[in-house]
Amino acid sequence: MADGSDLHAGSGFRRLSTDDLDPSERFDYWRSLFPRMDLDLTAASAADHFVGQALLCADDKGATFGYSANAGAVVGRTRGDSDFIMISTTVAGETRVRSGHGPALEMSQQSGIAIYDASQRLHTHSRDHAHLYITLPRATVIEELEGDVGFLQEGAFCPPQAGLARSLQCHLHMMAQDAAHLDAAAAQVAMRVAVDLALGILASERSTRNGAQLRDHAGELHGRALQFIQQHYADPALVAATIAYRLGCSRAHLYRVFAQRGQSVGDVIRSVRIARASSLLKARPAIPLARIALLCGYESLSGLTRAFAQATGTTPARLRDGRESRGLR
């Protein structure tokens, strides 16, 4: 992983290589190109055999396009003051990126693109690696996404490999292939397209992940509401407003959560009460019907009878007497 911060903003493409340097100087030169990363070789003796090539371009707002390729095994760490977001696609070799103590993200030519937040102290290990990338200042991303960048805390992850992700991957390849034919003005046009695609990917990923969090929250709220109903169905005063208050949400939000599952709060309450009444009618024949009505949240037997007939097509008395098959709606 490299950031290519040593560039003239708003210029064209810049090609860099270690080929013309003394072997003992090559890796130090390569490391100097990427000052926001701490780079090292896995073996000091490998310095004499290191080779690297890069193609870089920057816009006037701090974004950077890059292609970098190096032979050998290189480990890297983002520095504590690193403040960029990178979207990268591996084109040769392999790299392993770890954020904190989480699992490593393994990237190869078949992996598509990955998103990296350099502020999360990333650790990288690559071998004979080449990749294309676009980096954006973290401040730019925060501004464009209106501060909603919590999804980046994962540090290193892959978004869905379709749509804008596929478009950016193709565009980065095009920039590398056509660099020799693009003057400074054309290079900046290509940079604007790359930046817009990258910001679009980040915005889409934010929406996807926030939507998943909302769905998870809705699922949790639905489960808690069902549990509350099971525990309090015997209370005649049990209504949606009571449940919403006890669960810490608005009644309208509770209605939406149930509606998303094809349910209404009132219907679920009635279903639970009728199911409980049916169970008592069959299992406890000695309990008076009026008592069953009270145990199931109805203030009178007539209330239970109406609800029971509407739900089952028979009455509590017929069910208890075994005459439910002859009951009429």
GROMACS .gro file of C-alpha atoms in nm:
model
  329
    1MET     CA    1   0.000   0.000   0.000
    2ALA     CA    2   0.132   0.341  -0.093
    3ASP     CA    3  -0.011   0.690  -0.077
    4GLY     CA    4   0.196   0.885  -0.330
    5SER     CA    5   0.177   1.213  -0.140
    6ASP     CA    6   0.500   1.351  -0.292
    7LEU     CA    7   0.336   1.504  -0.601
    8HIS     CA    8   0.266   1.839  -0.762
    9ALA     CA    9  -0.105   1.909  -0.737
   10GLY     CA   10  -0.290   1.961  -1.062
   11SER     CA   11  -0.009   1.827  -1.281
   12GLY     CA   12  -0.008   1.535  -1.520
   13PHE     CA   13   0.116   1.183  -1.467
   14ARG     CA   14   0.459   1.122  -1.316
   15ARG     CA   15   0.652   0.801  -1.375
   16LEU     CA   16   0.904   0.688  -1.114
   17SER     CA   17   1.141   0.392  -1.107
   18THR     CA   18   1.427   0.252  -0.905
   19ASP     CA   19   1.597   0.108  -1.214
   20ASP     CA   20   1.862   0.380  -1.250
   21LEU     CA   21   1.960   0.384  -0.885
   22ASP     CA   22   2.237   0.198  -0.708
   23PRO     CA   23   2.083  -0.119  -0.559
   24SER     CA   24   2.172  -0.006  -0.208
   25GLU     CA   25   1.969   0.313  -0.255
   26ARG     CA   26   1.660   0.174  -0.423
   27PHE     CA   27   1.442   0.089  -0.126
   28ASP     CA   28   1.524   0.409   0.062
   29TYR     CA   29   1.420   0.604  -0.247
   30TRP     CA   30   1.100   0.401  -0.278
   31ARG     CA   31   1.019   0.460   0.087
   32SER     CA   32   1.066   0.835   0.042
   33LEU     CA   33   0.792   0.844  -0.222
   34PHE     CA   34   0.529   0.746   0.034
   35PRO     CA   35   0.595   0.949   0.349
   36ARG     CA   36   0.259   0.867   0.510
   37MET     CA   37   0.357   0.498   0.531
   38ASP     CA   38   0.632   0.324   0.727
   39LEU     CA   39   0.771   0.069   0.481
   40ASP     CA   40   1.026  -0.204   0.546
   41LEU     CA   41   1.156  -0.513   0.373
   42THR     CA   42   1.098  -0.844   0.545
   43ALA     CA   43   1.472  -0.916   0.514
   44ALA     CA   44   1.744  -0.653   0.511
   45SER     CA   45   1.945  -0.855   0.261
   46ALA     CA   46   1.661  -0.815   0.009
   47ALA     CA   47   1.739  -0.444  -0.034
   48ASP     CA   48   2.000  -0.516  -0.300
   49HIS     CA   49   1.739  -0.694  -0.511
   50PHE     CA   50   1.451  -0.453  -0.466
   51VAL     CA   51   1.291  -0.294  -0.773
   52GLY     CA   52   0.988  -0.069  -0.788
   53GLN     CA   53   0.791   0.133  -1.041
   54ALA     CA   54   0.517   0.387  -0.990
   55LEU     CA   55   0.280   0.604  -1.192
   56LEU     CA   56   0.128   0.890  -0.994
   57CYS     CA   57  -0.106   1.184  -1.045
   58ALA     CA   58  -0.263   1.430  -0.800
   59ASP     CA   59  -0.540   1.686  -0.819
   60ASP     CA   60  -0.551   2.025  -0.648
   61LYS     CA   61  -0.773   1.897  -0.364
   62GLY     CA   62  -0.541   1.632  -0.226
   63ALA     CA   63  -0.665   1.324  -0.413
   64THR     CA   64  -0.405   1.092  -0.564
   65PHE     CA   65  -0.415   0.829  -0.837
   66GLY     CA   66  -0.143   0.570  -0.830
   67TYR     CA   67  -0.005   0.256  -0.981
   68SER     CA   68   0.277   0.097  -0.785
   69ALA     CA   69   0.457  -0.230  -0.839
   70ASN     CA   70   0.747  -0.377  -0.649
   71ALA     CA   71   0.935  -0.704  -0.640
   72GLY     CA   72   1.001  -0.867  -0.306
   73ALA     CA   73   0.823  -0.885   0.027
   74VAL     CA   74   0.735  -0.551   0.186
   75VAL     CA   75   0.561  -0.477   0.515
   76GLY     CA   76   0.396  -0.143   0.585
   77ARG     CA   77   0.217   0.050   0.858
   78THR     CA   78   0.011   0.364   0.829
   79ARG     CA   79   0.133   0.634   1.060
   80GLY     CA   80  -0.071   0.778   1.343
   81ASP     CA   81  -0.131   1.102   1.154
   82SER     CA   82  -0.236   0.929   0.831
   83ASP     CA   83  -0.551   1.098   0.710
   84PHE     CA   84  -0.649   0.941   0.381
   85ILE     CA   85  -0.900   0.689   0.249
   86MET     CA   86  -0.776   0.454  -0.021
   87ILE     CA   87  -0.971   0.247  -0.271
   88SER     CA   88  -0.741  -0.007  -0.431
   89THR     CA   89  -0.746  -0.298  -0.674
   90THR     CA   90  -0.464  -0.553  -0.687
   91VAL     CA   91  -0.337  -0.627  -1.038
   92ALA     CA   92  -0.049  -0.864  -0.953
   93GLY     CA   93   0.081  -1.058  -0.654
   94GLU     CA   94  -0.087  -1.062  -0.317
   95THR     CA   95  -0.125  -0.837  -0.015
   96ARG     CA   96  -0.260  -0.893   0.333
   97VAL     CA   97  -0.403  -0.599   0.526
   98ARG     CA   98  -0.495  -0.606   0.893
   99SER     CA   99  -0.671  -0.339   1.097
  100GLY     CA  100  -0.622  -0.368   1.474
  101HIS     CA  101  -0.668  -0.723   1.598
  102GLY     CA  102  -0.934  -0.819   1.344
  103PRO     CA  103  -0.893  -1.078   1.068
  104ALA     CA  104  -0.663  -0.991   0.780
  105LEU     CA  105  -0.805  -0.894   0.443
  106GLU     CA  106  -0.639  -1.103   0.172
  107MET     CA  107  -0.628  -0.932  -0.168
  108SER     CA  108  -0.526  -1.075  -0.503
  109GLN     CA  109  -0.597  -1.004  -0.869
  110GLN     CA  110  -0.934  -1.179  -0.839
  111SER     CA  111  -1.050  -0.983  -0.533
  112GLY     CA  112  -1.179  -0.667  -0.697
  113ILE     CA  113  -1.153  -0.342  -0.504
  114ALA     CA  114  -1.101  -0.280  -0.135
  115ILE     CA  115  -1.152   0.023   0.087
  116TYR     CA  116  -0.889   0.124   0.344
  117ASP     CA  117  -0.911   0.389   0.616
  118ALA     CA  118  -0.549   0.477   0.692
  119SER     CA  119  -0.643   0.641   1.022
  120GLN     CA  120  -0.718   0.294   1.162
  121ARG     CA  121  -0.348   0.198   1.186
  122LEU     CA  122  -0.334  -0.056   0.907
  123HIS     CA  123  -0.061  -0.321   0.883
  124THR     CA  124   0.021  -0.459   0.539
  125HIS     CA  125   0.231  -0.745   0.408
  126SER     CA  126   0.274  -0.778   0.032
  127ARG     CA  127   0.484  -0.989  -0.200
  128ASP     CA  128   0.563  -0.904  -0.562
  129HIS     CA  129   0.263  -0.676  -0.541
  130ALA     CA  130   0.116  -0.429  -0.789
  131HIS     CA  131  -0.201  -0.229  -0.744
  132LEU     CA  132  -0.402   0.063  -0.880
  133TYR     CA  133  -0.556   0.303  -0.633
  134ILE     CA  134  -0.717   0.635  -0.561
  135THR     CA  135  -0.665   0.810  -0.228
  136LEU     CA  136  -0.890   1.082  -0.090
  137PRO     CA  137  -0.819   1.315   0.203
  138ARG     CA  138  -1.023   1.195   0.498
  139ALA     CA  139  -1.151   1.550   0.546
  140THR     CA  140  -1.296   1.543   0.194
  141VAL     CA  141  -1.477   1.216   0.262
  142ILE     CA  142  -1.613   1.346   0.593
  143GLU     CA  143  -1.743   1.660   0.422
  144GLU     CA  144  -1.901   1.473   0.130
  145LEU     CA  145  -2.069   1.220   0.360
  146GLU     CA  146  -2.175   1.488   0.609
  147GLY     CA  147  -1.971   1.335   0.888
  148ASP     CA  148  -2.137   0.995   0.863
  149VAL     CA  149  -1.818   0.787   0.829
  150GLY     CA  150  -1.856   0.540   1.115
  151PHE     CA  151  -1.870   0.255   0.864
  152LEU     CA  152  -1.500   0.316   0.790
  153GLN     CA  153  -1.394   0.209   1.140
  154GLU     CA  154  -1.358  -0.147   1.015
  155GLY     CA  155  -1.036  -0.021   0.856
  156ALA     CA  156  -1.012  -0.259   0.561
  157PHE     CA  157  -1.302  -0.421   0.377
  158CYS     CA  158  -1.439  -0.503   0.032
  159PRO     CA  159  -1.761  -0.344  -0.097
  160PRO     CA  160  -1.992  -0.529  -0.341
  161GLN     CA  161  -1.798  -0.586  -0.662
  162ALA     CA  162  -2.051  -0.439  -0.904
  163GLY     CA  163  -2.191  -0.107  -1.020
  164LEU     CA  164  -1.969   0.185  -0.923
  165ALA     CA  165  -1.700  -0.048  -0.788
  166ARG     CA  166  -1.665  -0.216  -1.127
  167SER     CA  167  -1.671   0.123  -1.300
  168LEU     CA  168  -1.392   0.261  -1.081
  169GLN     CA  169  -1.183  -0.051  -1.133
  170CYS     CA  170  -1.212  -0.013  -1.512
  171HIS     CA  171  -1.140   0.360  -1.492
  172LEU     CA  172  -0.823   0.309  -1.290
  173HIS     CA  173  -0.703   0.055  -1.546
  174MET     CA  174  -0.778   0.303  -1.824
  175MET     CA  175  -0.584   0.580  -1.649
  176ALA     CA  176  -0.278   0.358  -1.617
  177GLN     CA  177  -0.297   0.232  -1.975
  178ASP     CA  178  -0.358   0.573  -2.135
  179ALA     CA  179  -0.136   0.788  -1.912
  180ALA     CA  180   0.116   0.849  -2.191
  181HIS     CA  181  -0.158   0.998  -2.410
  182LEU     CA  182  -0.310   1.230  -2.146
  183ASP     CA  183  -0.169   1.579  -2.097
  184ALA     CA  184  -0.206   1.762  -1.767
  185ALA     CA  185  -0.555   1.895  -1.845
  186ALA     CA  186  -0.681   1.553  -1.958
  187ALA     CA  187  -0.520   1.390  -1.657
  188GLN     CA  188  -0.718   1.621  -1.428
  189VAL     CA  189  -1.042   1.532  -1.606
  190ALA     CA  190  -0.963   1.164  -1.546
  191MET     CA  191  -0.886   1.244  -1.182
  192ARG     CA  192  -1.224   1.413  -1.133
  193VAL     CA  193  -1.402   1.107  -1.271
  194ALA     CA  194  -1.201   0.877  -1.042
  195VAL     CA  195  -1.275   1.094  -0.736
  196ASP     CA  196  -1.648   1.108  -0.815
  197LEU     CA  197  -1.663   0.730  -0.857
  198ALA     CA  198  -1.471   0.677  -0.533
  199LEU     CA  199  -1.700   0.912  -0.338
  200GLY     CA  200  -2.001   0.739  -0.494
  201ILE     CA  201  -1.876   0.400  -0.374
  202LEU     CA  202  -1.823   0.533  -0.023
  203ALA     CA  203  -2.169   0.693  -0.015
  204SER     CA  204  -2.327   0.371  -0.138
  205GLU     CA  205  -2.141   0.163   0.119
  206ARG     CA  206  -2.249   0.401   0.395
  207SER     CA  207  -2.613   0.371   0.288
  208THR     CA  208  -2.591  -0.008   0.265
  209ARG     CA  209  -2.434  -0.049   0.606
  210ASN     CA  210  -2.659   0.205   0.774
  211GLY     CA  211  -2.960   0.032   0.619
  212ALA     CA  212  -2.839  -0.303   0.754
  213GLN     CA  213  -2.802  -0.150   1.100
  214LEU     CA  214  -3.155  -0.011   1.078
  215ARG     CA  215  -3.289  -0.351   0.974
  216ASP     CA  216  -3.103  -0.515   1.261
  217HIS     CA  217  -3.250  -0.259   1.501
  218ALA     CA  218  -3.599  -0.313   1.359
  219GLY     CA  219  -3.563  -0.689   1.397
  220GLU     CA  220  -3.452  -0.649   1.757
  221LEU     CA  221  -3.739  -0.411   1.832
  222HIS     CA  222  -3.991  -0.649   1.675
  223GLY     CA  223  -3.861  -0.936   1.886
  224ARG     CA  224  -3.874  -0.731   2.205
  225ALA     CA  225  -4.229  -0.621   2.125
  226LEU     CA  226  -4.341  -0.980   2.071
  227GLN     CA  227  -4.183  -1.080   2.400
  228PHE     CA  228  -4.358  -0.791   2.577
  229ILE     CA  229  -4.692  -0.895   2.429
  230GLN     CA  230  -4.640  -1.255   2.543
  231GLN     CA  231  -4.569  -1.132   2.895
  232HIS     CA  232  -4.852  -0.878   2.922
  233TYR     CA  233  -5.135  -1.005   2.699
  234ALA     CA  234  -5.356  -1.050   3.011
  235ASP     CA  235  -5.359  -0.674   3.070
  236PRO     CA  236  -5.679  -0.533   2.911
  237ALA     CA  237  -5.502  -0.197   2.873
  238LEU     CA  238  -5.227  -0.342   2.653
  239VAL     CA  239  -5.213  -0.132   2.333
  240ALA     CA  240  -4.945  -0.020   2.088
  241ALA     CA  241  -4.883   0.305   2.276
  242THR     CA  242  -4.806   0.114   2.595
  243ILE     CA  243  -4.565  -0.120   2.418
  244ALA     CA  244  -4.388   0.168   2.240
  245TYR     CA  245  -4.348   0.360   2.566
  246ARG     CA  246  -4.203   0.061   2.748
  247LEU     CA  247  -3.963  -0.018   2.462
  248GLY     CA  248  -3.848   0.342   2.421
  249CYS     CA  249  -3.974   0.411   2.070
  250SER     CA  250  -4.256   0.606   1.912
  251ARG     CA  251  -4.590   0.443   1.839
  252ALA     CA  252  -4.550   0.535   1.471
  253HIS     CA  253  -4.212   0.360   1.454
  254LEU     CA  254  -4.356   0.050   1.621
  255TYR     CA  255  -4.638   0.047   1.365
  256ARG     CA  256  -4.381   0.068   1.081
  257VAL     CA  257  -4.173  -0.219   1.219
  258PHE     CA  258  -4.479  -0.446   1.235
  259ALA     CA  259  -4.610  -0.329   0.897
  260GLN     CA  260  -4.277  -0.421   0.736
  261ARG     CA  261  -4.354  -0.779   0.840
  262GLY     CA  262  -4.715  -0.774   0.720
  263GLN     CA  263  -4.851  -0.742   1.073
  264SER     CA  264  -5.034  -0.494   1.292
  265VAL     CA  265  -4.973  -0.458   1.664
  266GLY     CA  266  -5.341  -0.500   1.745
  267ASP     CA  267  -5.372  -0.818   1.538
  268VAL     CA  268  -5.071  -0.973   1.709
  269ILE     CA  269  -5.211  -0.892   2.054
  270ARG     CA  270  -5.544  -1.052   1.958
  271SER     CA  271  -5.371  -1.358   1.812
  272VAL     CA  272  -5.174  -1.415   2.130
  273ARG     CA  273  -5.486  -1.375   2.344
  274ILE     CA  274  -5.696  -1.610   2.128
  275ALA     CA  275  -5.418  -1.870   2.123
  276ARG     CA  276  -5.395  -1.857   2.501
  277ALA     CA  277  -5.772  -1.877   2.538
  278SER     CA  278  -5.788  -2.181   2.308
  279SER     CA  279  -5.522  -2.353   2.514
  280LEU     CA  280  -5.705  -2.288   2.841
  281LEU     CA  281  -6.041  -2.398   2.697
  282LYS     CA  282  -5.896  -2.734   2.600
  283ALA     CA  283  -5.663  -2.793   2.894
  284ARG     CA  284  -5.862  -2.645   3.184
  285PRO     CA  285  -6.231  -2.743   3.140
  286ALA     CA  286  -6.316  -2.649   3.498
  287ILE     CA  287  -6.227  -2.281   3.462
  288PRO     CA  288  -6.538  -2.069   3.397
  289LEU     CA  289  -6.547  -1.897   3.058
  290ALA     CA  290  -6.569  -1.556   3.222
  291ARG     CA  291  -6.250  -1.632   3.415
  292ILE     CA  292  -6.070  -1.735   3.094
  293ALA     CA  293  -6.177  -1.405   2.940
  294LEU     CA  294  -6.012  -1.213   3.226
  295LEU     CA  295  -5.696  -1.427   3.212
  296CYS     CA  296  -5.662  -1.349   2.842
  297GLY     CA  297  -5.701  -0.973   2.858
  298TYR     CA  298  -6.077  -0.934   2.801
  299GLU     CA  299  -6.286  -0.747   3.052
  300SER     CA  300  -6.597  -0.954   2.976
  301LEU     CA  301  -6.698  -1.286   2.829
  302SER     CA  302  -6.881  -1.106   2.548
  303GLY     CA  303  -6.554  -0.938   2.446
  304LEU     CA  304  -6.375  -1.273   2.431
  305THR     CA  305  -6.664  -1.433   2.244
  306ARG     CA  306  -6.666  -1.164   1.972
  307ALA     CA  307  -6.290  -1.175   1.924
  308PHE     CA  308  -6.282  -1.555   1.934
  309ALA     CA  309  -6.563  -1.594   1.678
  310GLN     CA  310  -6.399  -1.340   1.444
  311ALA     CA  311  -6.065  -1.521   1.462
  312THR     CA  312  -6.176  -1.887   1.458
  313GLY     CA  313  -6.528  -1.901   1.325
  314THR     CA  314  -6.662  -2.054   1.645
  315THR     CA  315  -6.723  -1.950   2.006
  316PRO     CA  316  -6.539  -2.042   2.326
  317ALA     CA  317  -6.841  -2.243   2.446
  318ARG     CA  318  -6.862  -2.448   2.125
  319LEU     CA  319  -6.489  -2.515   2.131
  320ARG     CA  320  -6.505  -2.636   2.489
  321ASP     CA  321  -6.810  -2.856   2.414
  322GLY     CA  322  -6.641  -3.007   2.109
  323ARG     CA  323  -6.895  -2.847   1.873
  324GLU     CA  324  -6.651  -2.614   1.690
  325SER     CA  325  -6.697  -2.808   1.366
  326ARG     CA  326  -7.065  -2.708   1.359
  327GLY     CA  327  -7.002  -2.345   1.451
  328LEU     CA  328  -7.098  -2.076   1.205
  329ARG     CA  329  -6.911  -1.748   1.142
   0.00000   0.00000   0.00000
